[in-house]
């Protein structure tokens, strides 16, 4: 019997999405971003499905080491860079590239005694103002890295967008211009485009693209869905009904008697809750798919279960599956109902949810 709740991961969808992203950027190589446990899809699951990716982007060293231990040989890039000087020998031992975004990292590279140089991607703060070297400091930092024997040459170059998920926002074009002016005529590879850059900003695609959420079939843009770009959702979050109850008009349900029925109906109880990562703040009306139709959540989401209004004439029964999001119910739509973003929903699932690769 299949476990529940479970996140069903489609290997076919992941591979399709990688092919589709290459069609957007045919001249670019691809860092498939698999940080945050492969956006909730399973770190090794994703890496082993999209073996045609040219490399993988991780947030932290521990994630990169998991891939190496899992037999992944492809290029790996630490998007947050290294945190301690003691990390540097591990980068060399396991052949891991690192972003450099702060002067303190430059100092650690200058002071370290290493057996061979580290491959570095110097991050420019072109307008995000979170990580990266400020334009006024770029020339000095770049020269220090060039003079450092612990840094492999050429130095690669990158930046990160603040508003690329807003296709009409001119800030992305300004960031591209800042980056190009600073790095003009410098050797090395370049990467700018995240998922939104790959989909919406052709001039950002450069030598490498770094798709994250789009790889999983999800659009990075509010009000949009992946299927509009011929992407296929890779995750279906599924549970089942554990109770179906007659419910009279005027009766409430759940903690705080938060919702009261206006007419006689049938309620279904689904075995999933905030202990599994489904948001407690999901409001009344958030859709759940049961037997091919959308039914609304009613009452408060609790730790282990939530309640849906099946309708007075419903014939649903205990054991029927409930899809919380997936190919028939886009996670982007669910996120919009809840007032969050799809990124948060897919990455916050807890270990109680079985991740099943199909």
XYZ file of C-alpha atoms in Angstrom:
358
model
C 0.000 0.000 0.000
C 1.270 3.452 -0.866
C 2.147 5.684 2.102
C 0.188 8.841 2.855
C 0.610 11.691 2.870
C 3.200 11.469 0.124
C 4.884 13.685 -2.428
C 4.915 11.844 -5.750
C 7.878 13.012 -7.838
C 7.771 12.511 -11.597
C 11.181 11.756 -13.096
C 9.657 12.207 -16.546
C 8.468 15.715 -15.674
C 11.893 16.709 -14.343
C 13.612 15.512 -17.498
C 11.008 17.211 -19.692
C 11.456 20.512 -17.859
C 15.227 20.425 -18.298
C 14.779 19.884 -22.038
C 12.243 22.714 -22.168
C 14.560 25.119 -20.335
C 17.341 24.318 -22.779
C 14.969 25.359 -25.557
C 14.678 28.790 -23.935
C 18.459 29.121 -23.724
C 19.937 26.873 -26.426
C 23.374 28.481 -26.266
C 23.670 28.231 -22.482
C 24.765 25.457 -20.176
C 22.535 24.647 -17.219
C 23.160 24.679 -13.495
C 20.120 22.779 -12.207
C 19.481 24.325 -8.791
C 18.763 21.585 -6.264
C 19.194 23.434 -2.978
C 16.661 23.006 -0.142
C 16.469 19.248 -0.712
C 15.810 19.708 -4.399
C 13.053 22.240 -3.641
C 11.388 19.544 -1.543
C 11.614 16.940 -4.325
C 14.602 15.090 -2.846
C 18.169 16.197 -3.491
C 19.480 12.919 -4.910
C 16.151 12.169 -6.598
C 16.469 15.261 -8.735
C 20.192 14.960 -9.446
C 19.798 11.342 -10.527
C 16.844 12.219 -12.778
C 18.402 15.169 -14.596
C 21.800 13.687 -15.310
C 21.908 15.722 -18.540
C 22.306 18.936 -16.528
C 25.760 20.472 -16.970
C 26.056 21.130 -13.249
C 24.124 21.611 -10.035
C 23.633 24.679 -7.869
C 23.546 24.230 -4.085
C 23.179 26.676 -1.230
C 25.629 25.051 1.161
C 28.599 22.748 1.339
C 26.683 20.007 3.160
C 24.315 19.713 0.184
C 27.218 19.447 -2.245
C 28.840 16.715 -0.163
C 25.576 14.752 -0.183
C 25.649 14.789 -3.974
C 29.255 13.640 -4.104
C 28.516 10.867 -1.598
C 25.578 9.897 -3.810
C 27.896 9.428 -6.779
C 27.178 12.671 -8.641
C 30.251 13.639 -10.689
C 28.943 16.807 -12.392
C 30.143 20.362 -11.719
C 28.813 21.705 -8.409
C 28.497 25.367 -7.440
C 27.996 26.708 -3.900
C 25.647 29.645 -4.447
C 26.167 31.051 -0.931
C 29.868 30.341 -1.105
C 32.025 28.904 1.659
C 31.537 30.037 5.262
C 34.844 29.060 6.915
C 38.447 28.788 5.830
C 38.321 25.124 6.891
C 35.786 24.559 4.077
C 38.363 25.282 1.395
C 40.216 21.932 1.470
C 36.866 20.169 1.092
C 36.129 22.232 -2.018
C 39.398 21.047 -3.525
C 38.995 17.430 -2.417
C 35.507 17.171 -3.892
C 35.991 19.469 -6.887
C 33.339 22.017 -5.889
C 33.138 25.552 -7.306
C 32.322 28.418 -4.959
C 30.758 31.833 -5.217
C 32.744 34.669 -3.657
C 30.497 37.520 -2.627
C 32.259 39.225 0.313
C 35.705 40.566 1.129
C 35.988 38.211 4.117
C 36.017 35.277 1.690
C 38.792 36.928 -0.298
C 40.815 37.274 2.895
C 40.323 33.598 3.732
C 41.502 32.609 0.258
C 44.560 34.851 0.571
C 45.513 33.407 3.960
C 44.856 29.706 3.295
C 47.495 27.094 2.508
C 45.928 24.892 -0.144
C 47.129 21.988 -2.260
C 45.573 23.437 -5.416
C 43.522 26.467 -6.428
C 39.763 26.830 -5.973
C 37.388 27.614 -8.844
C 35.689 30.910 -8.025
C 32.589 32.684 -9.325
C 32.833 36.325 -8.292
C 29.390 37.717 -7.522
C 28.580 41.296 -8.496
C 25.945 43.197 -6.541
C 24.209 44.664 -9.569
C 21.166 45.813 -7.588
C 19.867 43.014 -5.367
C 21.831 44.472 -2.398
C 21.906 41.190 -0.494
C 25.134 39.431 -1.454
C 27.828 40.486 -3.861
C 30.680 42.910 -4.430
C 29.551 46.508 -4.854
C 30.378 48.032 -8.253
C 32.712 50.586 -6.646
C 34.747 47.771 -5.071
C 34.700 45.355 -7.990
C 38.014 46.265 -9.647
C 39.980 46.026 -6.394
C 38.422 42.694 -5.363
C 38.834 41.238 -8.832
C 42.510 42.199 -8.868
C 43.101 40.657 -5.438
C 41.608 37.398 -6.639
C 43.724 37.535 -9.788
C 46.841 37.883 -7.647
C 45.852 35.062 -5.290
C 47.526 31.726 -6.033
C 44.665 29.901 -4.326
C 42.203 31.058 -6.990
C 41.978 29.204 -10.311
C 42.050 31.324 -13.441
C 40.050 32.541 -15.186
C 37.681 33.875 -12.550
C 34.046 33.324 -13.447
C 31.422 36.030 -12.979
C 27.820 36.135 -11.815
C 25.020 38.224 -10.359
C 21.472 37.733 -9.086
C 18.240 39.499 -10.005
C 15.872 41.235 -7.596
C 12.811 41.644 -9.826
C 13.148 39.273 -12.778
C 9.847 37.658 -11.754
C 8.192 40.960 -12.685
C 8.502 40.925 -16.491
C 7.537 44.582 -16.821
C 9.974 45.844 -14.196
C 12.876 47.699 -15.804
C 15.175 46.978 -12.852
C 16.316 43.701 -14.419
C 17.492 45.472 -17.570
C 19.424 47.923 -15.377
C 21.056 45.066 -13.467
C 22.122 43.417 -16.717
C 23.629 46.695 -17.866
C 25.556 47.190 -14.604
C 26.940 43.655 -14.803
C 27.946 43.948 -18.452
C 29.677 47.283 -17.940
C 31.699 45.987 -14.995
C 32.723 42.707 -16.599
C 33.205 43.789 -20.202
C 36.215 42.100 -21.863
C 37.006 39.973 -18.801
C 37.621 36.254 -19.377
C 35.669 33.487 -17.697
C 32.121 32.170 -17.799
C 29.104 34.261 -16.831
C 25.775 33.419 -15.207
C 22.898 35.770 -14.506
C 19.615 34.041 -15.287
C 17.580 32.333 -12.601
C 14.262 30.711 -13.583
C 12.601 34.026 -14.382
C 15.652 35.224 -16.274
C 15.677 32.055 -18.371
C 11.973 32.385 -19.173
C 11.570 36.147 -19.596
C 14.930 37.898 -20.103
C 16.803 36.594 -23.178
C 19.730 38.981 -22.725
C 20.444 37.476 -19.291
C 20.999 33.873 -20.407
C 24.776 34.175 -20.925
C 27.050 31.106 -20.636
C 25.028 29.424 -17.907
C 21.441 29.619 -16.664
C 20.500 28.654 -13.102
C 16.887 27.400 -13.130
C 15.444 26.495 -9.766
C 11.657 26.539 -9.435
C 11.074 26.227 -13.196
C 12.977 22.930 -13.235
C 10.193 21.577 -11.038
C 7.474 22.740 -13.432
C 6.467 25.815 -11.453
C 6.360 29.392 -12.710
C 8.372 31.994 -10.767
C 5.850 34.721 -11.661
C 2.789 35.508 -9.539
C -0.451 34.849 -11.400
C 1.290 32.506 -13.829
C 1.590 28.703 -13.937
C 4.300 26.474 -15.336
C 2.089 24.920 -17.980
C 1.910 28.322 -19.699
C 5.569 27.679 -20.575
C 5.055 23.992 -21.399
C 6.545 22.980 -18.055
C 5.108 20.020 -16.147
C 4.703 20.010 -12.338
C 7.072 17.400 -10.951
C 5.417 17.068 -7.519
C 1.944 15.864 -6.610
C 1.164 16.118 -2.894
C -1.348 13.384 -2.113
C -3.175 12.120 0.951
C -6.568 10.479 1.503
C -9.915 10.841 3.211
C -9.969 9.232 6.654
C -13.564 10.232 7.460
C -16.702 11.364 5.626
C -19.414 12.841 7.850
C -22.909 14.228 7.472
C -22.915 17.803 8.692
C -25.985 19.910 9.496
C -26.581 23.595 8.811
C -25.569 25.681 11.814
C -22.911 23.229 12.992
C -19.270 24.272 13.192
C -16.152 22.220 12.615
C -12.642 22.197 13.994
C -10.658 24.266 16.478
C -12.205 27.546 17.489
C -15.465 26.687 15.701
C -13.945 28.792 12.951
C -16.415 27.781 10.222
C -20.143 27.133 10.437
C -22.165 25.418 7.709
C -24.845 27.493 6.029
C -26.654 24.377 4.784
C -26.618 20.620 5.232
C -23.570 19.049 3.626
C -20.978 16.305 3.894
C -17.514 16.989 5.252
C -14.381 15.047 4.456
C -11.354 14.809 6.733
C -8.008 14.598 4.899
C -4.944 13.175 6.653
C -2.561 16.089 6.255
C -1.878 19.190 8.338
C 0.717 21.677 9.431
C 2.743 18.854 11.007
C 3.309 17.708 7.429
C 4.083 21.203 6.174
C 0.645 22.139 4.822
C 0.145 25.749 5.978
C -2.058 26.307 9.021
C -3.117 29.667 7.604
C -4.742 28.170 4.493
C -8.056 30.058 4.391
C -11.568 28.791 3.796
C -11.981 28.072 0.109
C -8.446 26.860 -0.576
C -9.004 24.054 -3.112
C -8.293 20.358 -2.693
C -8.835 17.890 -5.550
C -10.921 14.808 -4.717
C -12.258 12.440 -7.343
C -11.615 14.928 -10.110
C -13.328 17.936 -8.568
C -12.141 20.833 -6.471
C -13.593 21.090 -2.996
C -12.904 23.903 -0.505
C -11.107 23.690 2.808
C -13.387 24.649 5.700
C -12.364 25.222 9.296
C -8.813 25.549 10.496
C -6.003 23.341 9.305
C -4.791 21.354 12.307
C -1.549 19.479 12.950
C -2.520 16.191 11.340
C -5.631 16.846 9.269
C -7.794 19.332 7.450
C -11.491 19.392 6.575
C -13.130 19.943 3.200
C -16.747 20.571 2.210
C -17.641 17.718 -0.138
C -21.207 18.886 -0.803
C -24.559 17.485 0.266
C -24.786 14.921 -2.545
C -21.166 13.806 -2.435
C -20.427 10.108 -2.866
C -16.783 10.291 -1.769
C -15.739 7.624 0.699
C -13.042 6.864 3.233
C -9.807 5.912 1.453
C -10.354 8.139 -1.589
C -7.245 10.095 -2.529
C -6.984 13.841 -2.103
C -4.517 15.888 -4.144
C -3.317 19.012 -2.358
C -1.441 20.166 -5.437
C -0.084 18.589 -8.593
C -0.642 18.458 -12.342
C -4.415 18.911 -12.068
C -4.232 21.499 -9.272
C -1.220 23.784 -9.787
C 0.745 24.610 -6.667
C 0.886 28.214 -7.892
C -2.897 28.413 -7.556
C -2.876 26.929 -4.066
C -0.146 29.361 -3.027
C -2.188 32.302 -4.304
C -5.174 31.231 -2.179
C -2.962 30.959 0.897
C -1.129 34.244 0.285
C 2.339 32.809 -0.172
C 4.548 31.595 -3.023
C 4.874 28.127 -4.503
C 8.553 28.011 -3.462
C 7.512 27.988 0.196
C 4.893 25.276 -0.199
C 7.122 22.725 -1.946
C 10.166 23.322 0.266
C 8.499 23.281 3.695
C 7.142 19.704 3.639
C 8.266 17.845 6.747
C 9.839 14.348 7.018
C 6.376 12.921 7.786
C 5.619 13.241 4.066
C 7.028 10.304 2.137
C 8.874 11.394 -1.023
C 8.232 8.803 -3.731
C 10.066 8.940 -7.044
C 8.061 7.686 -9.975
